[in-house]
Coordinates of C-alpha atoms in Angstrom, one line a residue:
Chain A
M1 CA 4.2 63.6 -34.3
V2 CA 6.4 60.6 -35.2
E3 CA 8.0 59.0 -32.2
Q4 CA 11.7 59.0 -32.6
E5 CA 14.1 56.4 -31.2
G6 CA 17.1 56.7 -28.9
F7 CA 20.0 58.9 -30.1
R8 CA 18.0 61.1 -32.3
R9 CA 15.6 62.0 -29.6
Y10 CA 18.4 62.9 -27.2
V11 CA 19.9 65.2 -29.9
A12 CA 16.5 66.9 -30.3
H13 CA 16.2 67.4 -26.6
I14 CA 19.7 68.8 -26.2
I15 CA 19.0 71.3 -29.0
L16 CA 15.8 72.3 -27.2
W17 CA 17.6 72.7 -23.9
I18 CA 20.3 74.9 -25.5
G19 CA 17.5 77.1 -27.0
I20 CA 15.9 77.4 -23.6
A21 CA 19.2 78.3 -21.9
I22 CA 19.9 81.0 -24.5
V23 CA 16.5 82.6 -23.9
A24 CA 16.5 82.1 -20.1
F25 CA 20.0 83.1 -19.2
P26 CA 19.6 86.9 -19.4
V27 CA 16.5 86.7 -17.3
Y28 CA 18.4 84.6 -14.8
I29 CA 21.3 87.2 -14.7
A30 CA 18.8 89.9 -14.1
I31 CA 17.3 88.1 -11.2
V32 CA 20.7 87.2 -9.7
A33 CA 22.0 90.8 -10.2
S34 CA 19.0 92.2 -8.4
T35 CA 20.0 90.4 -5.2
Q36 CA 23.6 91.5 -5.0
D37 CA 25.6 94.3 -3.7
N38 CA 26.1 97.2 -6.1
A39 CA 29.8 97.5 -5.4
L40 CA 30.5 93.9 -6.4
I41 CA 28.7 94.4 -9.7
A42 CA 30.5 97.7 -10.3
N43 CA 33.9 96.0 -9.7
G44 CA 33.0 93.4 -12.3
Q45 CA 32.9 90.6 -9.7
M46 CA 29.3 89.7 -10.0
S47 CA 28.6 86.1 -8.9
L48 CA 26.4 83.9 -10.9
L49 CA 24.7 82.7 -7.8
P50 CA 22.0 84.8 -6.0
G51 CA 23.3 87.2 -3.4
G52 CA 21.8 88.0 0.0
H53 CA 20.3 91.5 -0.6
F54 CA 17.0 90.4 -2.0
F55 CA 14.7 92.0 0.5
E56 CA 16.5 95.3 0.9
V57 CA 17.0 95.8 -2.9
Y58 CA 13.4 95.1 -3.7
Y59 CA 12.1 97.2 -0.8
Q60 CA 14.1 100.1 -1.9
T61 CA 13.2 99.6 -5.6
I62 CA 9.4 99.4 -5.0
F63 CA 9.0 102.0 -2.3
V64 CA 11.9 104.4 -2.6
G65 CA 13.6 104.3 -6.0
T66 CA 17.2 105.0 -6.8
S67 CA 19.2 107.3 -4.6
G68 CA 20.4 109.2 -7.6
S69 CA 18.8 111.6 -10.1
T70 CA 15.2 110.1 -10.4
R71 CA 14.0 109.3 -6.9
E72 CA 10.7 107.8 -8.0
P73 CA 9.4 104.6 -6.4
V74 CA 8.9 101.8 -8.9
A75 CA 5.5 101.0 -7.5
N76 CA 4.3 104.3 -8.8
M77 CA 5.9 103.7 -12.2
M78 CA 4.2 100.3 -12.4
L79 CA 0.8 101.8 -11.5
N80 CA 1.3 104.3 -14.3
S81 CA 2.2 101.6 -16.8
L82 CA -0.6 99.4 -15.6
I83 CA -3.2 102.1 -16.1
M84 CA -1.8 103.0 -19.5
A85 CA -1.7 99.4 -20.7
L86 CA -5.2 98.6 -19.4
L87 CA -6.6 101.8 -21.0
I88 CA -5.0 100.9 -24.3
A89 CA -6.1 97.3 -24.3
V90 CA -9.7 97.9 -23.2
G91 CA -10.1 101.0 -25.2
K92 CA -8.8 99.4 -28.4
I93 CA -11.0 96.4 -28.0
A94 CA -14.1 98.5 -27.3
I95 CA -13.5 100.9 -30.2
S96 CA -12.5 98.3 -32.8
I97 CA -15.3 95.8 -32.0
I98 CA -17.9 98.6 -32.5
S99 CA -16.3 99.8 -35.7
A100 CA -16.0 96.3 -37.0
Y101 CA -19.7 95.7 -36.2
A102 CA -20.7 98.8 -38.1
I103 CA -18.6 97.8 -41.2
V104 CA -19.7 94.2 -41.4
Y105 CA -23.4 94.5 -40.5
F106 CA -24.6 97.9 -41.7
R107 CA -25.1 99.2 -45.2
F108 CA -24.3 102.9 -45.0
P109 CA -22.9 105.3 -47.6
F110 CA -19.2 105.1 -48.1
R111 CA -18.9 101.9 -46.1
M112 CA -16.1 100.5 -48.2
A113 CA -14.3 103.9 -48.3
I114 CA -14.4 104.1 -44.5
F115 CA -13.1 100.5 -44.3
W116 CA -10.2 101.4 -46.5
I117 CA -9.4 104.5 -44.6
I118 CA -9.2 102.4 -41.4
F119 CA -7.1 99.9 -43.3
I120 CA -4.7 102.5 -44.5
T121 CA -4.0 103.7 -40.9
L122 CA -2.2 100.4 -40.5
M123 CA 0.6 102.1 -42.3
L124 CA 0.7 105.0 -39.9
P125 CA 1.8 103.8 -36.5
V126 CA 2.6 106.4 -33.8
E127 CA 6.2 106.6 -34.7
V128 CA 5.3 107.9 -38.2
R129 CA 2.7 110.5 -37.1
I130 CA 4.5 111.4 -33.9
Y131 CA 4.9 115.1 -34.5
P132 CA 1.2 115.9 -35.4
T133 CA 0.0 113.5 -32.7
Y134 CA 2.2 115.3 -30.1
K135 CA 0.9 118.7 -31.3
I136 CA -2.7 117.6 -30.9
V137 CA -2.2 116.1 -27.5
A138 CA -0.3 119.2 -26.3
D139 CA -3.1 121.5 -27.7
L140 CA -5.7 119.5 -25.8
H141 CA -3.7 119.9 -22.6
M142 CA -3.3 116.2 -22.2
L143 CA 0.5 116.2 -21.6
D144 CA 1.3 114.4 -18.3
S145 CA -2.1 112.7 -18.1
Y146 CA -3.3 109.1 -18.5
A147 CA -5.6 110.2 -21.4
G148 CA -2.6 111.7 -23.2
L149 CA -0.7 108.4 -22.7
A150 CA -3.5 106.1 -23.9
L151 CA -5.8 107.9 -26.4
P152 CA -3.4 108.2 -29.3
L153 CA -2.6 104.5 -29.1
I154 CA -6.3 103.4 -28.9
A155 CA -7.5 103.8 -32.5
S156 CA -6.5 100.5 -34.0
A157 CA -6.8 99.1 -37.5
T158 CA -5.4 95.7 -36.6
A159 CA -8.0 95.0 -34.0
T160 CA -10.8 96.3 -36.3
L161 CA -9.6 94.0 -39.1
L162 CA -9.4 91.0 -36.7
F163 CA -13.0 91.5 -35.5
R164 CA -14.1 92.2 -39.1
Q165 CA -12.7 88.8 -40.2
F166 CA -14.3 87.1 -37.3
F167 CA -17.7 88.7 -37.8
M168 CA -17.6 87.6 -41.4
T169 CA -17.4 84.0 -40.4
V170 CA -20.4 84.2 -38.1
P171 CA -23.3 82.6 -40.1
D172 CA -25.9 85.1 -41.5
E173 CA -28.6 82.8 -40.2
L174 CA -27.7 83.8 -36.6
L175 CA -28.6 87.4 -37.4
E176 CA -31.7 86.3 -39.2
A177 CA -32.8 84.1 -36.3
S178 CA -32.2 87.0 -34.0
R179 CA -34.3 89.3 -36.2
I180 CA -37.2 86.8 -36.1
D181 CA -36.7 86.4 -32.4
G182 CA -37.3 90.2 -32.0
A183 CA -33.7 91.3 -31.3
G184 CA -32.7 94.6 -32.7
P185 CA -29.2 95.5 -33.8
L186 CA -28.1 96.4 -30.3
R187 CA -29.5 93.3 -28.8
F188 CA -27.9 91.1 -31.4
F189 CA -24.6 92.7 -30.7
W190 CA -24.9 92.4 -27.0
D191 CA -26.6 89.0 -26.7
T192 CA -25.0 87.1 -29.6
L193 CA -22.0 88.8 -31.1
L194 CA -20.2 89.8 -27.9
P195 CA -20.4 86.3 -26.2
L196 CA -19.2 84.7 -29.5
S197 CA -16.2 87.1 -29.6
R198 CA -15.1 86.3 -26.1
T199 CA -12.1 84.2 -27.0
N200 CA -11.1 86.7 -29.7
M201 CA -11.3 89.5 -27.2
A202 CA -9.2 87.6 -24.7
A203 CA -6.5 86.9 -27.3
L204 CA -6.5 90.5 -28.3
F205 CA -6.3 91.7 -24.7
V206 CA -3.2 89.7 -24.1
I207 CA -1.5 91.1 -27.2
L208 CA -2.6 94.6 -26.6
F209 CA -1.8 94.7 -23.0
I210 CA 1.8 93.7 -23.7
L211 CA 1.9 96.2 -26.5
G212 CA 0.7 98.9 -24.2
W213 CA 3.0 97.9 -21.3
N214 CA 6.0 98.0 -23.6
Q215 CA 5.4 101.5 -25.0
Y216 CA 8.5 103.5 -24.7
L217 CA 8.8 106.4 -27.3
W218 CA 5.3 107.9 -26.7
P219 CA 5.4 108.0 -22.9
L220 CA 9.0 109.3 -23.1
L221 CA 7.8 112.3 -25.2
I222 CA 4.7 113.3 -23.4
T223 CA 5.5 112.7 -19.7
T224 CA 7.7 115.3 -18.1
R225 CA 6.7 114.9 -14.5
D226 CA 8.5 112.1 -12.6
D227 CA 5.3 110.9 -11.0
M228 CA 3.8 110.2 -14.4
Q229 CA 6.7 108.1 -15.6
T230 CA 6.1 104.6 -16.9
I231 CA 8.3 101.8 -15.9
Q232 CA 9.9 101.4 -19.4
V233 CA 11.0 105.0 -19.4
G234 CA 12.0 104.8 -15.7
I235 CA 14.5 101.9 -16.4
R236 CA 16.2 103.9 -19.1
K237 CA 16.5 106.9 -16.8
M238 CA 18.0 104.9 -14.0
I239 CA 20.7 103.5 -16.2
T240 CA 22.0 106.9 -17.5
T241 CA 23.5 108.7 -14.5
T242 CA 25.9 111.6 -14.9
D243 CA 27.6 111.9 -11.6
A244 CA 27.2 108.5 -9.9
L245 CA 27.5 104.8 -10.3
T246 CA 24.5 103.1 -12.0
E247 CA 22.7 101.3 -9.2
W248 CA 22.6 98.0 -11.1
P249 CA 20.7 95.9 -8.5
I250 CA 17.9 98.4 -8.5
V251 CA 17.9 98.6 -12.3
M252 CA 17.8 94.8 -12.5
A253 CA 15.0 94.6 -9.9
T254 CA 13.0 97.1 -11.8
A255 CA 13.5 95.0 -15.0
V256 CA 12.3 91.9 -13.2
L257 CA 9.3 93.8 -11.9
A258 CA 8.6 95.1 -15.4
M259 CA 8.4 91.5 -16.6
L260 CA 5.9 90.3 -14.1
P261 CA 2.6 91.9 -15.3
P262 CA 2.9 90.6 -18.9
V263 CA 3.9 87.2 -17.6
F264 CA 0.9 87.2 -15.2
V265 CA -1.5 88.3 -18.0
V266 CA -0.3 85.6 -20.3
L267 CA -0.5 82.9 -17.6
A268 CA -3.9 84.0 -16.5
M269 CA -5.4 84.1 -20.0
Q270 CA -3.4 81.4 -21.6
K271 CA -6.3 79.0 -22.0
L272 CA -8.6 81.6 -23.5
F273 CA -5.8 83.0 -25.6
V274 CA -5.0 79.7 -27.3
R275 CA -8.7 79.0 -27.8
G276 CA -9.0 82.4 -29.4
L277 CA -6.2 81.7 -31.8
V278 CA -7.1 78.1 -32.8
E279 CA -10.9 77.7 -32.6
T280 CA -14.0 79.7 -32.9
E281 CA -17.2 78.6 -31.2
K282 CA -19.9 78.5 -33.7
Chain B
M1 CA -54.0 80.5 -37.2
A2 CA -53.8 82.3 -40.5
N3 CA -54.1 82.1 -44.2
V4 CA -51.0 83.0 -46.2
T5 CA -51.6 84.6 -49.6
L6 CA -49.0 85.6 -52.1
R7 CA -50.3 87.9 -54.8
N8 CA -48.2 88.4 -57.9
V9 CA -45.0 88.5 -55.8
R10 CA -41.9 89.5 -57.6
K11 CA -38.3 89.9 -56.6
T12 CA -35.6 91.6 -58.7
Y13 CA -32.1 92.0 -57.4
T14 CA -30.2 95.3 -57.9
G15 CA -28.1 93.6 -60.6
G16 CA -31.4 93.1 -62.6
F17 CA -31.6 89.4 -62.0
E18 CA -35.2 88.4 -61.6
A19 CA -35.4 85.7 -58.9
I20 CA -39.1 85.5 -58.5
K21 CA -41.2 86.2 -61.6
G22 CA -44.7 86.8 -60.3
V23 CA -45.9 84.1 -57.9
N24 CA -49.5 83.5 -56.8
V25 CA -50.1 81.0 -54.0
E26 CA -52.8 80.6 -51.4
V27 CA -52.2 78.6 -48.3
G28 CA -55.3 77.9 -46.2
D29 CA -55.5 78.1 -42.4
G30 CA -53.7 75.1 -40.9
Q31 CA -52.5 73.8 -44.2
F32 CA -49.0 72.4 -44.9
C33 CA -47.6 74.0 -48.0
V34 CA -44.4 72.7 -49.6
L35 CA -42.3 74.6 -52.1
V36 CA -40.3 72.2 -54.1
G37 CA -38.0 72.7 -57.0
P38 CA -34.4 72.3 -58.1
S39 CA -31.7 74.5 -56.6
G40 CA -31.8 78.1 -57.8
C41 CA -35.5 78.0 -58.6
G42 CA -36.2 80.7 -56.1
K43 CA -38.1 78.6 -53.5
S44 CA -35.8 79.7 -50.6
T45 CA -35.9 83.3 -51.7
L46 CA -39.7 83.2 -51.7
L47 CA -39.8 81.7 -48.2
R48 CA -37.4 84.4 -47.0
M49 CA -39.7 87.0 -48.5
V50 CA -42.5 85.6 -46.5
A51 CA -40.3 85.7 -43.4
G52 CA -39.3 89.3 -44.1
L53 CA -35.6 88.6 -44.5
E54 CA -35.7 89.6 -48.2
T55 CA -37.5 92.7 -49.5
I56 CA -40.4 92.3 -52.0
T57 CA -40.0 94.1 -55.3
S58 CA -43.7 94.1 -56.1
G59 CA -46.8 92.2 -55.3
E60 CA -48.3 91.5 -51.9
I61 CA -47.7 89.0 -49.1
D62 CA -50.7 88.6 -46.8
I63 CA -50.5 86.8 -43.5
G64 CA -53.8 86.4 -41.7
G65 CA -55.5 89.2 -43.5
R66 CA -52.6 91.7 -43.0
I67 CA -50.3 92.9 -45.8
V68 CA -46.9 92.4 -44.3
N69 CA -44.7 93.8 -47.1
Q70 CA -43.3 96.5 -44.9
V71 CA -43.5 94.7 -41.5
E72 CA -40.3 93.6 -39.7
P73 CA -39.7 89.8 -39.4
A74 CA -40.2 89.9 -35.6
D75 CA -43.7 91.5 -36.0
R76 CA -45.0 89.2 -38.7
D77 CA -45.9 86.5 -36.2
I78 CA -43.9 83.8 -37.9
A79 CA -41.3 81.4 -36.8
M80 CA -38.5 80.0 -38.9
V81 CA -36.4 76.8 -38.8
F82 CA -33.2 77.2 -40.7
Q83 CA -31.3 74.6 -42.7
N84 CA -28.2 74.9 -40.4
Y85 CA -30.5 75.4 -37.4
A86 CA -28.9 78.8 -36.5
L87 CA -29.0 78.0 -32.8
Y88 CA -27.2 80.5 -30.6
P89 CA -24.0 78.6 -29.8
H90 CA -23.3 80.2 -26.5
M91 CA -26.8 79.7 -25.0
S92 CA -28.2 76.6 -23.4
V93 CA -31.1 74.8 -25.1
F94 CA -33.4 76.4 -22.6
N95 CA -32.2 79.9 -23.4
N96 CA -32.2 79.2 -27.1
M97 CA -35.9 78.6 -26.9
A98 CA -36.6 81.3 -24.4
Y99 CA -34.7 84.1 -26.2
G100 CA -37.5 85.1 -28.5
L101 CA -40.0 85.1 -25.7
R102 CA -37.9 87.2 -23.4
N103 CA -37.3 89.7 -26.1
R104 CA -41.0 90.2 -26.4
G105 CA -41.2 91.0 -22.7
M106 CA -42.9 87.8 -21.6
K107 CA -43.0 87.0 -17.9
E108 CA -40.4 84.6 -16.7
A109 CA -42.9 82.1 -15.3
E110 CA -44.8 82.0 -18.6
V111 CA -41.5 81.6 -20.5
K112 CA -40.5 78.7 -18.3
S113 CA -43.8 76.9 -18.7
R114 CA -43.9 77.3 -22.5
V115 CA -40.3 76.1 -22.9
E116 CA -40.8 73.2 -20.7
E117 CA -44.0 72.3 -22.6
A118 CA -42.1 72.4 -25.9
A119 CA -39.2 70.4 -24.4
R120 CA -41.7 67.8 -23.3
V121 CA -43.3 67.5 -26.7
L122 CA -40.0 67.3 -28.4
E123 CA -38.4 65.0 -25.8
L124 CA -35.7 67.6 -25.0
A125 CA -36.4 67.8 -21.3
P126 CA -33.2 66.1 -20.1
M127 CA -30.9 68.4 -22.2
L128 CA -32.3 71.8 -21.4
E129 CA -29.1 72.9 -19.8
R130 CA -26.8 71.7 -22.5
K131 CA -25.2 73.8 -25.2
P132 CA -26.0 73.2 -28.9
R133 CA -22.5 71.8 -29.6
Q134 CA -23.1 69.0 -27.1
L135 CA -26.1 67.8 -29.1
S136 CA -26.4 65.5 -32.0
G137 CA -27.8 66.7 -35.4
G138 CA -31.3 65.4 -34.7
Q139 CA -31.4 67.0 -31.3
R140 CA -30.3 70.3 -32.6
Q141 CA -33.0 70.0 -35.2
R142 CA -35.5 69.5 -32.5
V143 CA -34.2 72.5 -30.5
A144 CA -34.7 74.6 -33.7
M145 CA -38.3 73.2 -33.9
G146 CA -38.8 74.0 -30.2
R147 CA -37.6 77.6 -30.7
A148 CA -40.3 77.9 -33.4
I149 CA -43.2 76.3 -31.5
V150 CA -42.7 78.1 -28.1
R151 CA -43.6 81.3 -29.9
Q152 CA -47.0 79.9 -30.9
P153 CA -46.8 81.9 -34.2
K154 CA -49.4 82.1 -36.9
V155 CA -47.1 80.5 -39.5
F156 CA -44.1 78.1 -39.4
L157 CA -41.5 78.5 -42.1
F158 CA -39.1 75.7 -42.7
D159 CA -36.0 76.2 -45.0
E160 CA -34.8 72.7 -45.9
P161 CA -34.7 71.7 -42.2
L162 CA -33.8 68.1 -42.8
S163 CA -31.1 68.3 -45.4
N164 CA -28.3 68.2 -42.8
L165 CA -29.4 65.0 -41.3
D166 CA -28.6 61.4 -42.5
A167 CA -31.2 59.5 -44.5
K168 CA -32.7 57.5 -41.6
L169 CA -33.1 60.4 -39.3
R170 CA -34.5 62.5 -42.1
I171 CA -37.4 60.1 -42.5
A172 CA -38.0 59.9 -38.7
M173 CA -38.0 63.7 -38.4
R174 CA -40.2 64.1 -41.5
V175 CA -42.9 62.1 -39.8
E176 CA -42.4 64.0 -36.5
I177 CA -42.7 67.4 -38.2
R178 CA -45.9 66.2 -39.9
K179 CA -47.4 64.9 -36.7
L180 CA -46.4 68.1 -34.8
Q181 CA -47.9 70.3 -37.5
R182 CA -51.2 68.3 -37.4
R183 CA -51.4 68.6 -33.7
L184 CA -50.6 72.3 -33.5
N185 CA -52.7 72.9 -36.6
T186 CA -50.4 75.8 -37.5
T187 CA -50.2 77.0 -41.1
S188 CA -46.8 76.0 -42.4
I189 CA -44.6 76.7 -45.5
Y190 CA -41.8 74.2 -46.1
V191 CA -39.0 74.5 -48.6
T192 CA -37.2 71.4 -49.9
H193 CA -35.6 70.1 -53.1
D194 CA -36.4 66.5 -52.2
Q195 CA -39.6 65.5 -54.1
L196 CA -40.2 62.6 -51.7
E197 CA -40.3 64.9 -48.7
A198 CA -42.5 67.2 -50.7
M199 CA -45.0 64.4 -51.6
T200 CA -45.2 63.0 -48.1
L201 CA -45.6 66.3 -46.2
A202 CA -47.7 68.6 -48.3
D203 CA -51.4 69.4 -48.2
V204 CA -50.6 71.9 -50.9
L205 CA -47.6 71.3 -53.2
V206 CA -46.1 74.2 -55.1
V207 CA -43.6 73.1 -57.8
M208 CA -41.3 75.9 -58.8
N209 CA -38.8 76.3 -61.6
G210 CA -36.8 79.3 -62.7
G211 CA -38.6 81.8 -60.3
Q212 CA -42.1 80.7 -61.5
V213 CA -44.7 78.4 -60.2
E214 CA -45.1 75.4 -62.5
Q215 CA -48.0 73.8 -60.7
V216 CA -50.0 74.1 -57.5
G217 CA -52.2 71.5 -56.0
N218 CA -52.7 68.3 -54.0
P219 CA -49.5 66.2 -54.3
L220 CA -51.3 63.1 -55.6
A221 CA -53.2 65.2 -58.2
I222 CA -49.9 66.7 -59.3
Y223 CA -48.4 63.2 -59.6
E224 CA -51.3 61.9 -61.6
K225 CA -51.8 64.9 -63.8
P226 CA -48.5 66.9 -64.1
A227 CA -49.1 70.2 -65.9
T228 CA -45.8 70.4 -67.7
T229 CA -42.9 68.0 -68.6
F230 CA -40.9 69.7 -65.9
V231 CA -43.3 68.7 -63.2
A232 CA -43.7 65.3 -64.7
S233 CA -40.0 64.6 -64.4
F234 CA -39.4 66.4 -61.1
I235 CA -42.2 64.7 -59.2
G236 CA -41.8 60.9 -58.9
A237 CA -38.6 58.9 -58.7
P238 CA -37.3 57.5 -61.0
P239 CA -38.5 60.3 -63.3
M240 CA -41.2 59.9 -65.9
N241 CA -40.0 58.6 -69.2
L242 CA -40.4 61.3 -71.8
M243 CA -40.3 60.7 -75.6
S244 CA -41.2 62.4 -78.8
A245 CA -44.8 61.6 -79.7
R246 CA -44.1 62.4 -83.3
A247 CA -41.8 59.4 -83.9
D248 CA -43.5 57.1 -86.5
E249 CA -43.5 54.1 -84.2
I250 CA -45.3 56.0 -81.4
K251 CA -47.6 58.1 -83.6
S252 CA -49.0 55.0 -85.3
Q253 CA -49.9 53.5 -81.9
L254 CA -51.3 56.7 -80.4
G255 CA -53.9 57.4 -83.1
N256 CA -55.7 60.5 -82.1
A257 CA -53.3 62.5 -80.0
G258 CA -54.3 66.0 -80.9
D259 CA -51.2 68.2 -81.3
A260 CA -49.2 66.5 -78.7
G261 CA -45.4 66.6 -79.1
I262 CA -44.2 64.7 -76.1
L263 CA -45.4 61.5 -74.6
G264 CA -44.7 60.7 -71.0
I265 CA -45.0 57.3 -69.2
R266 CA -44.1 56.7 -65.6
P267 CA -41.7 53.8 -65.0
E268 CA -44.2 52.0 -62.8
D269 CA -46.9 52.1 -65.5
F270 CA -45.0 49.8 -67.8
V271 CA -45.5 46.1 -67.8
I272 CA -43.3 43.6 -69.6
T273 CA -45.6 41.9 -72.1
D274 CA -45.9 40.7 -75.6
Q275 CA -49.4 42.1 -76.1
T276 CA -50.2 45.6 -77.1
P277 CA -53.1 47.1 -75.0
S278 CA -55.7 48.7 -77.2
G279 CA -55.0 52.5 -77.5
G280 CA -51.9 52.0 -75.3
V281 CA -48.2 52.1 -76.4
A282 CA -45.8 49.2 -76.6
L283 CA -42.1 49.7 -77.1
P284 CA -39.3 47.2 -77.9
L285 CA -36.3 47.6 -75.6
A286 CA -32.8 46.3 -75.3
V287 CA -32.0 45.8 -71.6
E288 CA -28.9 47.6 -70.6
A289 CA -28.8 47.6 -66.8
I290 CA -30.7 46.2 -63.9
E291 CA -31.0 47.7 -60.4
R292 CA -32.5 45.5 -57.7
V293 CA -33.5 47.3 -54.5
G294 CA -35.4 44.4 -52.9
A295 CA -39.1 45.2 -53.2
E296 CA -38.7 46.4 -56.7
T297 CA -36.4 46.3 -59.7
F298 CA -35.5 49.1 -62.1
V299 CA -34.8 48.0 -65.7
Y300 CA -32.9 50.4 -67.9
G301 CA -33.4 49.8 -71.6
S302 CA -32.8 51.7 -74.8
R303 CA -35.1 52.0 -77.7
A304 CA -33.6 51.0 -81.0
Q305 CA -35.3 53.7 -83.2
D306 CA -36.1 56.9 -81.5
A307 CA -33.3 59.1 -80.4
Q308 CA -35.1 62.4 -80.7
R309 CA -34.6 64.8 -77.8
V310 CA -37.5 66.3 -75.9
A311 CA -37.7 69.4 -73.8
A312 CA -34.9 69.6 -71.3
T313 CA -35.9 68.5 -67.8
P314 CA -34.1 67.6 -64.6
G315 CA -33.2 64.0 -64.2
E316 CA -33.5 63.6 -67.9
L317 CA -32.4 60.3 -69.4
P318 CA -30.3 60.2 -72.6
P319 CA -32.6 60.2 -75.6
G320 CA -34.1 56.9 -76.3
D321 CA -33.5 55.5 -72.8
I322 CA -36.4 54.1 -70.8
I323 CA -36.7 53.1 -67.1
V324 CA -39.1 50.4 -66.3
R325 CA -40.1 49.7 -62.6
I326 CA -41.3 46.2 -61.9
P327 CA -42.2 44.6 -58.5
G328 CA -40.1 41.9 -57.0
T329 CA -36.6 40.9 -58.0
E330 CA -37.2 38.8 -61.1
A331 CA -35.9 40.7 -64.1
P332 CA -34.8 40.0 -67.7
A333 CA -31.1 39.4 -68.3
I334 CA -28.9 42.2 -69.5
G335 CA -28.8 42.3 -73.3
A336 CA -32.2 40.7 -73.6
R337 CA -34.8 42.1 -76.0
I338 CA -38.1 42.8 -74.3
R339 CA -41.4 44.5 -75.1
V340 CA -42.9 46.9 -72.5
A341 CA -46.4 48.3 -72.8
A342 CA -48.5 50.9 -71.0
V343 CA -52.3 51.2 -71.1
R344 CA -54.0 54.3 -72.6
S345 CA -55.1 55.8 -69.2
K346 CA -51.5 55.9 -68.0
L347 CA -50.2 58.0 -70.9
H348 CA -49.4 61.6 -70.4
L349 CA -49.4 63.9 -73.4
F350 CA -47.7 67.3 -73.5
S351 CA -47.3 70.1 -76.1
G352 CA -44.1 70.0 -78.1
D353 CA -42.4 72.6 -75.8
G354 CA -43.4 70.7 -72.7
R355 CA -45.2 73.7 -71.2
K356 CA -48.8 72.4 -71.6
R357 CA -50.6 69.2 -70.7
I358 CA -52.9 67.8 -73.4
E359 CA -55.9 65.8 -72.5
V360 CA -57.3 63.6 -75.3

């Protein structure tokens, strides 16, 4: 990048700082609000400085829940969300890497037809096929279960396409060398293709975990029991109260807690994630 | 230790394209066979058919007395070195070499001793724990060789293994490959488009063109008696000068030339002289360019009269142009008119279509 002198550089920095402030301010407000007294917030007298109720608010949020309609501890909601997000991320990667392997490396009848069928499902996200999907899940008695939460979101055209593109860049000679070295299709997949896909898998995991974690519509539809609620649905339920004040500090604390796992996943896998996007080890 | 015999081997792709049009080659036990030809001549396809990476449309491939047409690559007892090395990028040098052995269920102690022996021979011992990307091109090449030799196969197959290296390293590795092959005495088939590599490495040279074998034999025998104009101009650099033997000027000098249509003379067989050797051929030339490379000099001249084209060949000169190779650095000036001559025994005569050598 060209090094810029004096004034212009300050302008650039100021613009960047404004950008950061715009993005960060709501997060700051959420954190601050989660440490204050509900009565103050309800009166519209919320301070922009952190209050003194941090421990009691977070204790109540995590282990007890709101005192109103849904008395579900957020720890349980987080566990549900975590299980669902992990199932979706791991399941999607496992299914799509296998289907991509089949499409790229095997010559079977209707190979291209199958590829296009997978491709077309890109145009049918859950929102579009929500009624039939609900019907199937209900008929299979998977309402209010982790399988019901995760399975319909696992089959994934995007991840299959990504792995297909990656496999097509792997030189054919590697497969041929493996064949001469006495490695069959499974060994080649396990010993060569999987290790080479590591960075791609990490990048996908980050994206898919966040996608799974942020699911709202599907869990809202198929979970009826409070103890199967995910955190995204839980936040929404906390806000709408019919006969009492919304307990804003608890809502905000829940929002802050909901942000943490994705942040943690991104931080933990950042290095692999960036490598997966920019370079391939060949 | 094995003979490799190809009997009337053909390969036709599903589109109908005939890549290999009936090849017969016999490689003796411990011999080094080089397949050479221009790109697209089918040499790599033929090698991959021996390896089992391409199917055989018809004919037989016999390795050590066993027809291997339907045998999987891993069970043919061959090892292959690829042009881009095809090392497993995520495995250390040691594991790259050990992989094929472990897949065959060899005991770890035996694997270790074989890999270490190969590493010693190839001077790879200090880098056994490194990954391929941490190695230079020449070192990767040696790892690829190591992966082949630890297996102690019946046949080594090389697919242009040196073409990704720079010129100096290529010569060094060429010598190394030859020494290694001599010591292990393993039958080898080597594909290259570089005629110099082919000449220096081969016990048996197979010159291919358009899916067919043009000539098989000892490299020097091929150099001295090329069977077709294609071989004549492909083997030897700079290429053999080819001219129409029917032009008046040449016809009168040749005398009895049978039904020869094309006359070939190697650049190094010309001398600059005013005399005409008896039975030989002398040509007046106008010097157009000079290339000095130190030990020798190439003189590019054009003949005034003849501009008749002869059968198309790779490295073909424009009609009427002649290359003369003379020792040292002393050369005629550009624009000078000279006379070059070649003695009778250095003349090569071919039929008019270039497909047949004619001995007179």
